[in-house]
Amino acid sequence: MTSASPASRPRVRFAPSPTGFLHVGGARTALFNWLYAKKYDGDFLLRIEDTDRQRSTEDSTRAIFDGLAWLGLTWDEEVVYQGANVAQHYADAHRLLETGAAYRDFTPPSVIETLRAEAEAKGEGFRFDRSLAAYSESELAAKLAAGEPYAIRFRVPEGHTEWIDLVHGRIAFPNKDIEDFVILRSDGTPVYNLAVVSDDIAARVTLVMRGDDHISNTPKQILLYRALGAHVPEFAHVPMIHGTDGKKLSKRHGATAVGDYQHQGMLPQAMLNFLALLGWSTGDDTEVMTLDELVARFDTRGLHAKAAIFDTKKLEWMNGQHLARLPIAELATLMAPLFERAGLATVADLTARHEWFCGVLELLRIRARLTDEIVAQAGPFFTDAVEYDADAVAKQWRDAAATADVLEATHDALAALATWEPAAMEEALRQLAEQRGISGGKVFQPLRVALTGLTVSPGIFDVLLYVGRERSLARILAAVGYLRSPA
Ligand code: GLU
């Protein structure tokens, strides 16, 4: 395949149609283009392909902006709205008409429909026969004078059209299989293939990287570039995304909108890392990468031709990996608003207790794959009282009277400590166990329920440390009270 390093300053683009939310497949395509631009010091352009006025919505355009912003895929230059370029599309179609690369077709749509139905009835594909639009000069003049509406069709030349795709290698289409396609409808609106080529020429795009569902459009687009006398860019058609059952990714497989993952507690860097591996790999086993590492390692030679599998379990795993690796101060900045939203603390509180908050996050992130799970485990560090989980009580506080005694002794041993430090706490509690002739677990497990209400938590001495002396001691006494006079 061709070398990965482009000759001129690269210009790539992401060109979504704003007809729904930002799909993970779209975000993946945007990411590949973005990585390419960063890697080769080029420009990443955003074009909103809103020519389909009926299906395009402002909400969808906003969802695209929001999704890209969350992922940090910032674009260079002003956003281009395709709808604003129709005059150029119109002019390009008429230029092709003047050079003879295109022709007017006055065939009424109803006639085309009849011909199409007839061909289909015979089990044949319909292809426009250009002899239908072979008008004499006087016929043409009469139709124009009468103001008859016409479409403009591209005159597909003989031969074949080929390109070296950066993903698939050489792809060739015999031109006889391509019909003389419409480029401008009779109402003056451009057809997709013309609009996209016209816009990509105007934007001086050097590489078109998009989903491989567009492969069949590419020969038509290459023919248009040539007929317009423009430089043909490179093409890279990236694979479709399937669910774990091998079928095209759809809502059946779970969330397909980038925004949904944002709201499920995914980190943008984990989402980016996961998306990057949908149709691309480094060539070695490296999977967990920061955005900088992705930029450094991205290479179109690592793009795959076969469909990528979207596995939500892997995404969650990836998120856990990034949660574990994120510099703790960054995690704190990211998590503080989530704690505020959950009503546990304000961002201002957390900023004031930055070191303590970072310590709590260090403890909680070990068991979490999602940011939401960190918040869900955080209660014991923030609230005054804890709720006792029924299973935890049944398991660790079975003998209420004996447990109350052990907890009381635990309280006294901890209260007697001169410093609130894990090593001292551990020594005191191990001594207590020994004195009572019980195992350490018989002290630590009931204590864990007293402090957190749960059977699972970070290490018990870390919990004591971060819940703090006063709160811990009060909580142990509350447990003793609860066990001696259960409601
Ligand atoms: N607007 C097209 C789409 O959303 C993409 C066109 C292109 O990338 O060439 O599928």
CSV table of C-alpha atoms and ligand atoms in Angstrom, one decimal:
chain,number,residue,atom,x,y,z
A,1,MET,CA,0.0,0.0,0.0
A,2,THR,CA,1.1,3.6,-0.4
A,3,SER,CA,3.3,5.3,2.1
A,4,ALA,CA,1.5,6.8,5.1
A,5,SER,CA,3.2,10.1,5.0
A,6,PRO,CA,1.4,12.7,2.8
A,7,ALA,CA,3.4,15.0,0.4
A,8,SER,CA,1.5,18.2,0.9
A,9,ARG,CA,-0.2,19.7,4.0
A,10,PRO,CA,-3.0,17.3,4.6
A,11,ARG,CA,-6.6,18.4,4.8
A,12,VAL,CA,-9.2,16.0,5.9
A,13,ARG,CA,-12.8,16.4,6.8
A,14,PHE,CA,-15.7,14.9,8.7
A,15,ALA,CA,-18.9,15.4,6.8
A,16,PRO,CA,-21.9,14.2,8.8
A,17,SER,CA,-25.5,14.6,7.7
A,18,PRO,CA,-27.4,16.1,10.6
A,19,THR,CA,-30.3,13.7,10.5
A,20,GLY,CA,-29.9,12.1,14.0
A,21,PHE,CA,-27.6,12.0,17.0
A,22,LEU,CA,-23.9,11.6,16.6
A,23,HIS,CA,-23.6,7.8,16.0
A,24,VAL,CA,-20.5,6.0,17.4
A,25,GLY,CA,-19.6,5.1,13.8
A,26,GLY,CA,-19.6,8.7,12.9
A,27,ALA,CA,-17.5,9.6,15.9
A,28,ARG,CA,-15.1,6.9,15.0
A,29,THR,CA,-14.7,8.3,11.4
A,30,ALA,CA,-14.3,11.8,12.9
A,31,LEU,CA,-11.6,10.4,15.2
A,32,PHE,CA,-9.6,8.7,12.4
A,33,ASN,CA,-9.6,11.9,10.4
A,34,TRP,CA,-8.7,14.0,13.5
A,35,LEU,CA,-5.8,11.6,14.3
A,36,TYR,CA,-4.6,11.8,10.8
A,37,ALA,CA,-4.6,15.6,10.8
A,38,LYS,CA,-2.8,15.8,14.1
A,39,LYS,CA,-0.3,13.2,13.2
A,40,TYR,CA,0.7,14.9,9.9
A,41,ASP,CA,0.3,18.4,11.0
A,42,GLY,CA,-2.7,19.0,8.8
A,43,ASP,CA,-6.2,20.4,9.1
A,44,PHE,CA,-9.3,18.7,10.3
A,45,LEU,CA,-12.4,20.3,8.8
A,46,LEU,CA,-16.1,19.9,9.8
A,47,ARG,CA,-18.8,20.1,7.2
A,48,ILE,CA,-22.5,19.7,8.0
A,49,GLU,CA,-24.1,18.1,5.0
A,50,ASP,CA,-27.5,19.6,5.5
A,51,THR,CA,-28.7,19.7,1.9
A,52,ASP,CA,-31.5,17.3,2.8
A,53,ARG,CA,-33.7,20.0,4.2
A,54,GLN,CA,-36.5,17.6,5.3
A,55,ARG,CA,-34.3,15.3,7.4
A,56,SER,CA,-31.7,17.8,8.7
A,57,THR,CA,-32.4,19.3,12.1
A,58,GLU,CA,-30.7,21.9,14.3
A,59,ASP,CA,-30.9,19.5,17.2
A,60,SER,CA,-29.0,17.0,15.3
A,61,THR,CA,-26.3,19.6,14.3
A,62,ARG,CA,-26.0,20.5,18.0
A,63,ALA,CA,-25.7,16.9,19.0
A,64,ILE,CA,-22.8,16.6,16.5
A,65,PHE,CA,-21.1,19.6,18.0
A,66,ASP,CA,-21.7,18.5,21.6
A,67,GLY,CA,-20.4,14.9,20.9
A,68,LEU,CA,-17.3,16.2,19.2
A,69,ALA,CA,-16.7,18.7,21.9
A,70,TRP,CA,-17.1,16.0,24.7
A,71,LEU,CA,-14.5,13.9,22.9
A,72,GLY,CA,-12.2,16.9,22.4
A,73,LEU,CA,-12.2,16.5,18.6
A,74,THR,CA,-11.9,20.1,17.8
A,75,TRP,CA,-11.9,21.2,14.2
A,76,ASP,CA,-9.9,23.8,12.3
A,77,GLU,CA,-11.5,26.7,10.4
A,78,GLU,CA,-15.2,27.6,10.4
A,79,VAL,CA,-17.8,24.9,10.1
A,80,VAL,CA,-19.0,24.6,6.5
A,81,TYR,CA,-22.7,24.1,6.0
A,82,GLN,CA,-23.2,22.3,2.7
A,83,GLY,CA,-26.6,24.1,2.2
A,84,ALA,CA,-24.8,27.4,1.9
A,85,ASN,CA,-22.8,26.1,-1.1
A,86,VAL,CA,-25.6,25.3,-3.4
A,87,ALA,CA,-24.8,28.2,-5.7
A,88,GLN,CA,-21.4,26.7,-6.2
A,89,HIS,CA,-22.9,23.2,-6.8
A,90,TYR,CA,-25.2,24.7,-9.4
A,91,ALA,CA,-22.4,26.5,-11.1
A,92,ASP,CA,-20.3,23.4,-11.2
A,93,ALA,CA,-23.1,21.4,-12.8
A,94,HIS,CA,-23.5,24.1,-15.4
A,95,ARG,CA,-19.8,24.2,-16.1
A,96,LEU,CA,-20.0,20.5,-16.8
A,97,LEU,CA,-22.9,21.1,-19.1
A,98,GLU,CA,-20.8,23.7,-21.0
A,99,THR,CA,-17.9,21.4,-21.5
A,100,GLY,CA,-20.1,18.6,-22.6
A,101,ALA,CA,-19.2,16.4,-19.6
A,102,ALA,CA,-22.9,16.6,-18.7
A,103,TYR,CA,-26.2,17.0,-20.5
A,104,ARG,CA,-29.7,18.1,-20.0
A,105,ASP,CA,-32.3,15.4,-19.4
A,106,PHE,CA,-35.9,16.6,-19.9
A,107,THR,CA,-37.4,13.1,-19.4
A,108,PRO,CA,-40.4,13.6,-17.0
A,109,PRO,CA,-39.9,11.7,-13.7
A,110,SER,CA,-43.1,9.7,-14.4
A,111,VAL,CA,-41.5,8.3,-17.5
A,112,ILE,CA,-38.3,7.3,-15.6
A,113,GLU,CA,-40.5,5.6,-13.0
A,114,THR,CA,-42.3,3.6,-15.7
A,115,LEU,CA,-39.0,2.5,-17.3
A,116,ARG,CA,-37.6,1.6,-13.9
A,117,ALA,CA,-40.7,-0.5,-13.1
A,118,GLU,CA,-40.5,-2.3,-16.5
A,119,ALA,CA,-36.8,-3.1,-16.0
A,120,GLU,CA,-37.4,-4.4,-12.5
A,121,ALA,CA,-40.4,-6.5,-13.7
A,122,LYS,CA,-37.9,-8.2,-16.1
A,123,GLY,CA,-35.5,-8.7,-13.2
A,124,GLU,CA,-33.0,-6.2,-14.6
A,125,GLY,CA,-31.5,-3.2,-12.9
A,126,PHE,CA,-32.6,0.1,-14.4
A,127,ARG,CA,-30.0,2.3,-16.1
A,128,PHE,CA,-30.8,5.5,-17.8
A,129,ASP,CA,-30.3,5.3,-21.5
A,130,ARG,CA,-28.7,8.5,-22.8
A,131,SER,CA,-30.3,8.1,-26.2
A,132,LEU,CA,-33.5,9.2,-24.4
A,133,ALA,CA,-31.9,12.6,-23.9
A,134,ALA,CA,-30.3,12.9,-27.4
A,135,TYR,CA,-32.2,16.0,-28.6
A,136,SER,CA,-31.6,17.8,-31.8
A,137,GLU,CA,-30.5,21.4,-31.6
A,138,SER,CA,-34.0,22.6,-32.5
A,139,GLU,CA,-35.7,20.3,-30.0
A,140,LEU,CA,-33.4,21.5,-27.3
A,141,ALA,CA,-34.0,25.2,-28.2
A,142,ALA,CA,-37.7,24.6,-28.1
A,143,LYS,CA,-37.7,22.9,-24.8
A,144,LEU,CA,-35.6,25.6,-23.3
A,145,ALA,CA,-37.7,28.3,-24.8
A,146,ALA,CA,-40.8,26.6,-23.3
A,147,GLY,CA,-39.1,26.5,-19.9
A,148,GLU,CA,-39.4,22.8,-19.6
A,149,PRO,CA,-37.7,21.5,-16.5
A,150,TYR,CA,-34.6,19.4,-16.8
A,151,ALA,CA,-32.2,17.5,-14.7
A,152,ILE,CA,-28.4,17.6,-15.5
A,153,ARG,CA,-26.8,14.2,-15.9
A,154,PHE,CA,-23.2,13.4,-15.9
A,155,ARG,CA,-22.0,11.7,-19.1
A,156,VAL,CA,-20.0,8.7,-17.9
A,157,PRO,CA,-17.1,8.1,-20.2
A,158,GLU,CA,-16.0,4.7,-21.5
A,159,GLY,CA,-13.3,2.7,-19.7
A,160,HIS,CA,-13.0,2.1,-16.1
A,161,THR,CA,-12.4,4.1,-12.9
A,162,GLU,CA,-9.9,3.0,-10.3
A,163,TRP,CA,-8.1,4.2,-7.2
A,164,ILE,CA,-5.7,2.9,-4.7
A,165,ASP,CA,-7.7,2.9,-1.5
A,166,LEU,CA,-5.6,3.3,1.6
A,167,VAL,CA,-7.6,0.5,3.3
A,168,HIS,CA,-8.6,-1.8,0.4
A,169,GLY,CA,-5.8,-1.4,-2.1
A,170,ARG,CA,-6.7,-1.1,-5.7
A,171,ILE,CA,-10.4,-0.8,-6.4
A,172,ALA,CA,-11.7,-0.7,-10.0
A,173,PHE,CA,-15.2,-0.2,-11.4
A,174,PRO,CA,-16.0,-0.7,-15.2
A,175,ASN,CA,-17.7,2.5,-16.2
A,176,LYS,CA,-20.3,0.6,-18.2
A,177,ASP,CA,-21.7,-0.4,-14.8
A,178,ILE,CA,-22.2,3.3,-13.8
A,179,GLU,CA,-25.2,5.0,-15.2
A,180,ASP,CA,-25.3,8.6,-16.4
A,181,PHE,CA,-26.2,9.8,-12.9
A,182,VAL,CA,-28.1,13.0,-12.1
A,183,ILE,CA,-25.9,15.8,-10.6
A,184,LEU,CA,-28.5,18.5,-10.5
A,185,ARG,CA,-32.2,17.8,-10.1
A,186,SER,CA,-34.8,19.6,-12.2
A,187,ASP,CA,-35.6,21.8,-9.2
A,188,GLY,CA,-32.0,23.0,-9.2
A,189,THR,CA,-30.9,21.1,-6.1
A,190,PRO,CA,-27.6,19.2,-6.2
A,191,VAL,CA,-27.3,15.5,-5.8
A,192,TYR,CA,-25.0,14.2,-3.0
A,193,ASN,CA,-22.1,13.1,-5.3
A,194,LEU,CA,-21.8,16.5,-6.9
A,195,ALA,CA,-22.3,18.5,-3.6
A,196,VAL,CA,-19.6,16.4,-1.9
A,197,VAL,CA,-17.1,16.8,-4.7
A,198,SER,CA,-17.7,20.4,-5.2
A,199,ASP,CA,-17.3,21.1,-1.4
A,200,ASP,CA,-14.2,18.9,-1.1
A,201,ILE,CA,-12.6,20.7,-4.0
A,202,ALA,CA,-13.4,24.1,-2.5
A,203,ALA,CA,-12.0,22.9,0.9
A,204,ARG,CA,-8.8,21.5,-0.8
A,205,VAL,CA,-9.3,18.1,0.8
A,206,THR,CA,-6.3,15.8,0.3
A,207,LEU,CA,-7.7,12.6,1.8
A,208,VAL,CA,-11.3,11.5,2.0
A,209,MET,CA,-11.6,9.0,4.9
A,210,ARG,CA,-15.1,7.7,5.4
A,211,GLY,CA,-17.2,4.6,5.9
A,212,ASP,CA,-16.9,1.9,3.3
A,213,ASP,CA,-20.7,2.2,2.6
A,214,HIS,CA,-19.5,5.0,0.3
A,215,ILE,CA,-17.3,2.9,-1.9
A,216,SER,CA,-19.9,2.7,-4.7
A,217,ASN,CA,-20.0,6.5,-4.7
A,218,THR,CA,-16.3,6.9,-5.1
A,219,PRO,CA,-16.0,6.1,-8.9
A,220,LYS,CA,-18.7,8.7,-9.6
A,221,GLN,CA,-16.9,11.2,-7.5
A,222,ILE,CA,-13.5,10.5,-9.1
A,223,LEU,CA,-15.2,11.1,-12.6
A,224,LEU,CA,-16.5,14.4,-11.3
A,225,TYR,CA,-13.2,15.6,-10.0
A,226,ARG,CA,-11.6,14.8,-13.4
A,227,ALA,CA,-14.3,16.4,-15.4
A,228,LEU,CA,-14.1,19.5,-13.2
A,229,GLY,CA,-10.3,19.6,-13.8
A,230,ALA,CA,-9.6,19.1,-10.1
A,231,HIS,CA,-6.9,17.1,-8.3
A,232,VAL,CA,-8.3,13.8,-7.1
A,233,PRO,CA,-7.8,13.3,-3.4
A,234,GLU,CA,-6.7,10.0,-1.8
A,235,PHE,CA,-9.5,7.7,-0.4
A,236,ALA,CA,-9.6,5.5,2.7
A,237,HIS,CA,-12.8,3.6,3.3
A,238,VAL,CA,-13.0,2.4,6.8
A,239,PRO,CA,-15.0,-0.6,7.9
A,240,MET,CA,-18.5,-0.7,9.2
A,241,ILE,CA,-19.2,-1.4,12.8
A,242,HIS,CA,-21.1,-4.5,13.9
A,243,GLY,CA,-22.4,-5.8,17.2
A,244,THR,CA,-21.0,-8.8,18.9
A,245,ASP,CA,-23.5,-11.0,16.9
A,246,GLY,CA,-21.9,-9.9,13.7
A,247,LYS,CA,-24.9,-7.8,12.5
A,248,LYS,CA,-24.7,-4.1,11.7
A,249,LEU,CA,-24.7,-2.1,14.9
A,250,SER,CA,-28.1,-0.9,15.8
A,251,LYS,CA,-30.1,0.1,18.9
A,252,ARG,CA,-30.8,-3.6,19.5
A,253,HIS,CA,-27.2,-3.8,20.6
A,254,GLY,CA,-27.5,-1.0,23.1
A,255,ALA,CA,-26.7,2.7,22.9
A,256,THR,CA,-25.4,3.8,19.6
A,257,ALA,CA,-25.3,7.6,20.3
A,258,VAL,CA,-22.1,9.1,21.7
A,259,GLY,CA,-24.1,11.2,24.1
A,260,ASP,CA,-25.5,8.1,25.7
A,261,TYR,CA,-22.1,6.9,26.7
A,262,GLN,CA,-21.2,10.3,28.0
A,263,HIS,CA,-24.2,10.1,30.4
A,264,GLN,CA,-23.4,6.5,31.4
A,265,GLY,CA,-20.2,7.6,33.1
A,266,MET,CA,-17.6,6.9,30.3
A,267,LEU,CA,-14.5,9.0,30.2
A,268,PRO,CA,-14.0,10.7,26.9
A,269,GLN,CA,-10.4,9.4,26.7
A,270,ALA,CA,-11.6,5.8,27.1
A,271,MET,CA,-14.3,6.3,24.5
A,272,LEU,CA,-11.7,7.7,22.1
A,273,ASN,CA,-9.4,4.8,22.8
A,274,PHE,CA,-12.2,2.3,22.3
A,275,LEU,CA,-13.4,4.0,19.1
A,276,ALA,CA,-9.8,4.1,17.7
A,277,LEU,CA,-9.7,0.3,17.9
A,278,LEU,CA,-12.8,-0.1,15.9
A,279,GLY,CA,-11.2,-0.8,12.5
A,280,TRP,CA,-7.6,0.1,13.4
A,281,SER,CA,-4.8,-1.4,15.4
A,282,THR,CA,-1.2,-0.6,16.3
A,283,GLY,CA,0.2,-3.8,14.9
A,284,ASP,CA,1.3,-5.0,18.3
A,285,ASP,CA,-0.8,-5.8,21.3
A,286,THR,CA,-1.0,-2.3,22.6
A,287,GLU,CA,-4.6,-1.4,23.4
A,288,VAL,CA,-4.7,1.1,26.2
A,289,MET,CA,-3.5,4.5,24.9
A,290,THR,CA,-3.9,8.1,25.7
A,291,LEU,CA,-4.9,10.5,23.0
A,292,ASP,CA,-1.3,11.6,22.5
A,293,GLU,CA,-0.2,8.0,22.1
A,294,LEU,CA,-3.0,7.5,19.6
A,295,VAL,CA,-1.8,10.4,17.6
A,296,ALA,CA,1.8,9.2,17.7
A,297,ARG,CA,0.8,5.7,16.6
A,298,PHE,CA,-2.0,6.3,14.1
A,299,ASP,CA,-1.2,5.2,10.6
A,300,THR,CA,-3.6,4.4,7.8
A,301,ARG,CA,-1.6,1.2,7.2
A,302,GLY,CA,-3.1,-0.1,10.5
A,303,LEU,CA,-6.7,0.4,9.2
A,304,HIS,CA,-8.7,-2.8,8.7
A,305,ALA,CA,-10.9,-3.8,5.8
A,306,LYS,CA,-13.1,-6.1,7.7
A,307,ALA,CA,-16.0,-5.0,9.9
A,308,ALA,CA,-15.2,-3.9,13.4
A,309,ILE,CA,-17.0,-5.4,16.5
A,310,PHE,CA,-18.5,-3.0,19.0
A,311,ASP,CA,-18.3,-4.8,22.3
A,312,THR,CA,-19.7,-2.8,25.2
A,313,LYS,CA,-17.9,-5.0,27.7
A,314,LYS,CA,-14.6,-4.0,26.2
A,315,LEU,CA,-15.6,-0.4,26.3
A,316,GLU,CA,-16.3,-0.7,30.1
A,317,TRP,CA,-13.0,-2.5,30.6
A,318,MET,CA,-11.3,0.2,28.7
A,319,ASN,CA,-13.0,2.8,30.8
A,320,GLY,CA,-11.7,1.1,34.0
A,321,GLN,CA,-8.2,1.1,32.5
A,322,HIS,CA,-8.4,4.8,31.9
A,323,LEU,CA,-9.9,5.5,35.3
A,324,ALA,CA,-7.0,3.7,36.9
A,325,ARG,CA,-4.4,5.6,34.9
A,326,LEU,CA,-5.7,9.1,34.8
A,327,PRO,CA,-3.5,11.5,36.9
A,328,ILE,CA,-5.5,11.8,40.1
A,329,ALA,CA,-5.8,15.6,39.9
A,330,GLU,CA,-7.4,15.3,36.5
A,331,LEU,CA,-9.8,12.7,37.8
A,332,ALA,CA,-10.7,15.0,40.7
A,333,THR,CA,-11.5,17.9,38.3
A,334,LEU,CA,-13.6,15.5,36.2
A,335,MET,CA,-15.4,13.9,39.1
A,336,ALA,CA,-16.1,17.0,41.3
A,337,PRO,CA,-19.2,18.1,39.3
A,338,LEU,CA,-20.5,14.5,39.3
A,339,PHE,CA,-20.3,14.5,43.1
A,340,GLU,CA,-22.1,17.8,43.2
A,341,ARG,CA,-24.8,16.5,41.0
A,342,ALA,CA,-25.3,13.5,43.2
A,343,GLY,CA,-25.7,15.8,46.2
A,344,LEU,CA,-22.7,14.5,48.1
A,345,ALA,CA,-20.6,17.6,48.1
A,346,THR,CA,-20.2,20.9,46.3
A,347,VAL,CA,-17.3,21.5,43.9
A,348,ALA,CA,-16.2,24.3,46.2
A,349,ASP,CA,-16.0,21.8,49.2
A,350,LEU,CA,-14.1,19.3,47.2
A,351,THR,CA,-11.7,22.0,46.0
A,352,ALA,CA,-11.1,23.1,49.5
A,353,ARG,CA,-10.4,19.5,50.6
A,354,HIS,CA,-8.5,18.6,47.4
A,355,GLU,CA,-6.0,16.2,49.0
A,356,TRP,CA,-8.6,14.3,50.9
A,357,PHE,CA,-10.8,14.1,47.8
A,358,CYS,CA,-7.9,12.8,45.7
A,359,GLY,CA,-7.3,10.2,48.5
A,360,VAL,CA,-10.9,9.0,48.4
A,361,LEU,CA,-10.8,8.8,44.6
A,362,GLU,CA,-7.7,6.7,44.8
A,363,LEU,CA,-9.6,4.2,46.9
A,364,LEU,CA,-12.8,4.2,44.9
A,365,ARG,CA,-11.3,4.0,41.4
A,366,ILE,CA,-9.8,0.6,42.1
A,367,ARG,CA,-13.2,-1.1,42.0
A,368,ALA,CA,-14.9,1.1,39.4
A,369,ARG,CA,-15.2,0.8,35.6
A,370,LEU,CA,-17.5,3.8,35.3
A,371,THR,CA,-17.4,7.2,36.9
A,372,ASP,CA,-21.0,6.6,38.1
A,373,GLU,CA,-19.7,3.6,40.1
A,374,ILE,CA,-17.2,5.8,41.8
A,375,VAL,CA,-20.1,8.1,42.9
A,376,ALA,CA,-22.2,5.2,43.9
A,377,GLN,CA,-19.5,3.8,46.3
A,378,ALA,CA,-18.7,7.2,47.7
A,379,GLY,CA,-21.6,7.6,50.2
A,380,PRO,CA,-19.8,6.4,53.3
A,381,PHE,CA,-17.1,9.1,52.9
A,382,PHE,CA,-19.6,12.0,52.6
A,383,THR,CA,-22.7,11.3,54.6
A,384,ASP,CA,-23.0,11.4,58.4
A,385,ALA,CA,-24.9,8.1,58.8
A,386,VAL,CA,-24.8,5.0,56.7
A,387,GLU,CA,-27.5,2.6,55.8
A,388,TYR,CA,-26.9,-1.0,56.8
A,389,ASP,CA,-27.3,-3.4,53.9
A,390,ALA,CA,-29.6,-6.2,55.0
A,391,ASP,CA,-27.3,-8.9,53.6
A,392,ALA,CA,-24.3,-7.3,55.3
A,393,VAL,CA,-26.1,-7.3,58.6
A,394,ALA,CA,-27.2,-10.9,58.2
A,395,LYS,CA,-23.7,-12.0,57.3
A,396,GLN,CA,-21.4,-10.0,59.6
A,397,TRP,CA,-23.6,-9.0,62.5
A,398,ARG,CA,-25.3,-12.3,63.0
A,399,ASP,CA,-24.8,-12.4,66.8
A,400,ALA,CA,-25.9,-8.9,67.7
A,401,ALA,CA,-24.8,-8.9,71.4
A,402,ALA,CA,-21.3,-10.3,70.7
A,403,THR,CA,-20.9,-8.0,67.7
A,404,ALA,CA,-21.9,-5.0,69.8
A,405,ASP,CA,-19.2,-5.9,72.4
A,406,VAL,CA,-16.5,-6.3,69.8
A,407,LEU,CA,-17.5,-3.0,68.1
A,408,GLU,CA,-17.5,-1.2,71.5
A,409,ALA,CA,-14.0,-2.5,72.3
A,410,THR,CA,-12.9,-1.5,68.7
A,411,HIS,CA,-14.2,2.0,69.4
A,412,ASP,CA,-12.3,2.2,72.6
A,413,ALA,CA,-9.1,0.9,71.1
A,414,LEU,CA,-9.3,3.4,68.2
A,415,ALA,CA,-10.3,6.3,70.5
A,416,ALA,CA,-7.3,5.7,72.6
A,417,LEU,CA,-4.9,6.2,69.7
A,418,ALA,CA,-2.7,9.2,69.8
A,419,THR,CA,-2.5,9.5,66.0
A,420,TRP,CA,-5.1,8.6,63.3
A,421,GLU,CA,-2.8,6.6,61.2
A,422,PRO,CA,-3.4,3.2,59.4
A,423,ALA,CA,-0.3,1.5,60.9
A,424,ALA,CA,-1.3,2.4,64.5
A,425,MET,CA,-5.0,1.5,63.8
A,426,GLU,CA,-3.9,-1.9,62.5
A,427,GLU,CA,-1.7,-2.6,65.4
A,428,ALA,CA,-4.3,-1.7,68.0
A,429,LEU,CA,-7.0,-3.8,66.3
A,430,ARG,CA,-4.8,-6.9,65.8
A,431,GLN,CA,-3.9,-6.7,69.5
A,432,LEU,CA,-7.6,-6.4,70.4
A,433,ALA,CA,-8.3,-9.6,68.3
A,434,GLU,CA,-5.5,-11.4,70.1
A,435,GLN,CA,-6.8,-10.4,73.5
A,436,ARG,CA,-10.2,-11.7,72.7
A,437,GLY,CA,-8.9,-14.8,71.0
A,438,ILE,CA,-10.6,-14.1,67.7
A,439,SER,CA,-9.3,-13.7,64.2
A,440,GLY,CA,-8.6,-10.3,62.7
A,441,GLY,CA,-11.4,-10.7,60.3
A,442,LYS,CA,-13.9,-11.0,63.2
A,443,VAL,CA,-12.9,-7.5,64.1
A,444,PHE,CA,-12.5,-6.0,60.7
A,445,GLN,CA,-15.7,-7.3,59.0
A,446,PRO,CA,-18.2,-6.1,61.5
A,447,LEU,CA,-16.3,-2.8,61.6
A,448,ARG,CA,-16.6,-2.5,57.8
A,449,VAL,CA,-20.4,-2.8,58.1
A,450,ALA,CA,-20.4,-0.2,60.8
A,451,LEU,CA,-18.4,2.2,58.7
A,452,THR,CA,-19.9,1.6,55.2
A,453,GLY,CA,-23.0,-0.4,55.7
A,454,LEU,CA,-21.6,-2.9,53.2
A,455,THR,CA,-19.5,-6.1,53.1
A,456,VAL,CA,-17.2,-4.8,50.3
A,457,SER,CA,-15.3,-1.6,50.5
A,458,PRO,CA,-11.7,-0.3,50.1
A,459,GLY,CA,-9.2,-1.5,52.8
A,460,ILE,CA,-10.6,-0.9,56.2
A,461,PHE,CA,-7.8,1.3,57.5
A,462,ASP,CA,-8.1,3.5,54.4
A,463,VAL,CA,-11.8,3.7,55.1
A,464,LEU,CA,-11.1,4.8,58.7
A,465,LEU,CA,-8.5,7.3,57.5
A,466,TYR,CA,-10.7,8.9,54.9
A,467,VAL,CA,-14.0,8.8,56.8
A,468,GLY,CA,-12.0,10.6,59.5
A,469,ARG,CA,-11.5,10.1,63.3
A,470,GLU,CA,-14.7,11.7,64.6
A,471,ARG,CA,-17.0,10.4,62.0
A,472,SER,CA,-15.6,6.9,62.3
A,473,LEU,CA,-15.9,6.8,66.1
A,474,ALA,CA,-19.4,8.1,66.0
A,475,ARG,CA,-20.4,5.6,63.4
A,476,ILE,CA,-19.0,2.7,65.4
A,477,LEU,CA,-21.0,3.9,68.4
A,478,ALA,CA,-24.1,4.2,66.3
A,479,ALA,CA,-23.7,0.6,65.2
A,480,VAL,CA,-23.3,-0.5,68.8
A,481,GLY,CA,-26.5,1.4,69.7
A,482,TYR,CA,-28.3,-0.2,66.7
A,483,LEU,CA,-27.2,-3.7,67.7
A,484,ARG,CA,-28.2,-3.3,71.3
A,485,SER,CA,-31.6,-1.9,70.6
A,486,PRO,CA,-32.6,-2.7,67.0
A,487,ALA,CA,-35.6,-0.7,65.8
B,1,GLU,N1,-22.7,13.0,4.6
B,1,GLU,C1,-22.2,11.7,4.3
B,1,GLU,C2,-22.7,10.7,5.4
B,1,GLU,O1,-23.1,11.2,6.5
B,1,GLU,C3,-20.7,11.6,4.3
B,1,GLU,C4,-20.2,12.0,3.0
B,1,GLU,C5,-18.7,11.7,2.9
B,1,GLU,O2,-18.0,11.5,3.9
B,1,GLU,O3,-18.2,11.8,1.8
B,1,GLU,O4,-22.7,9.5,5.2
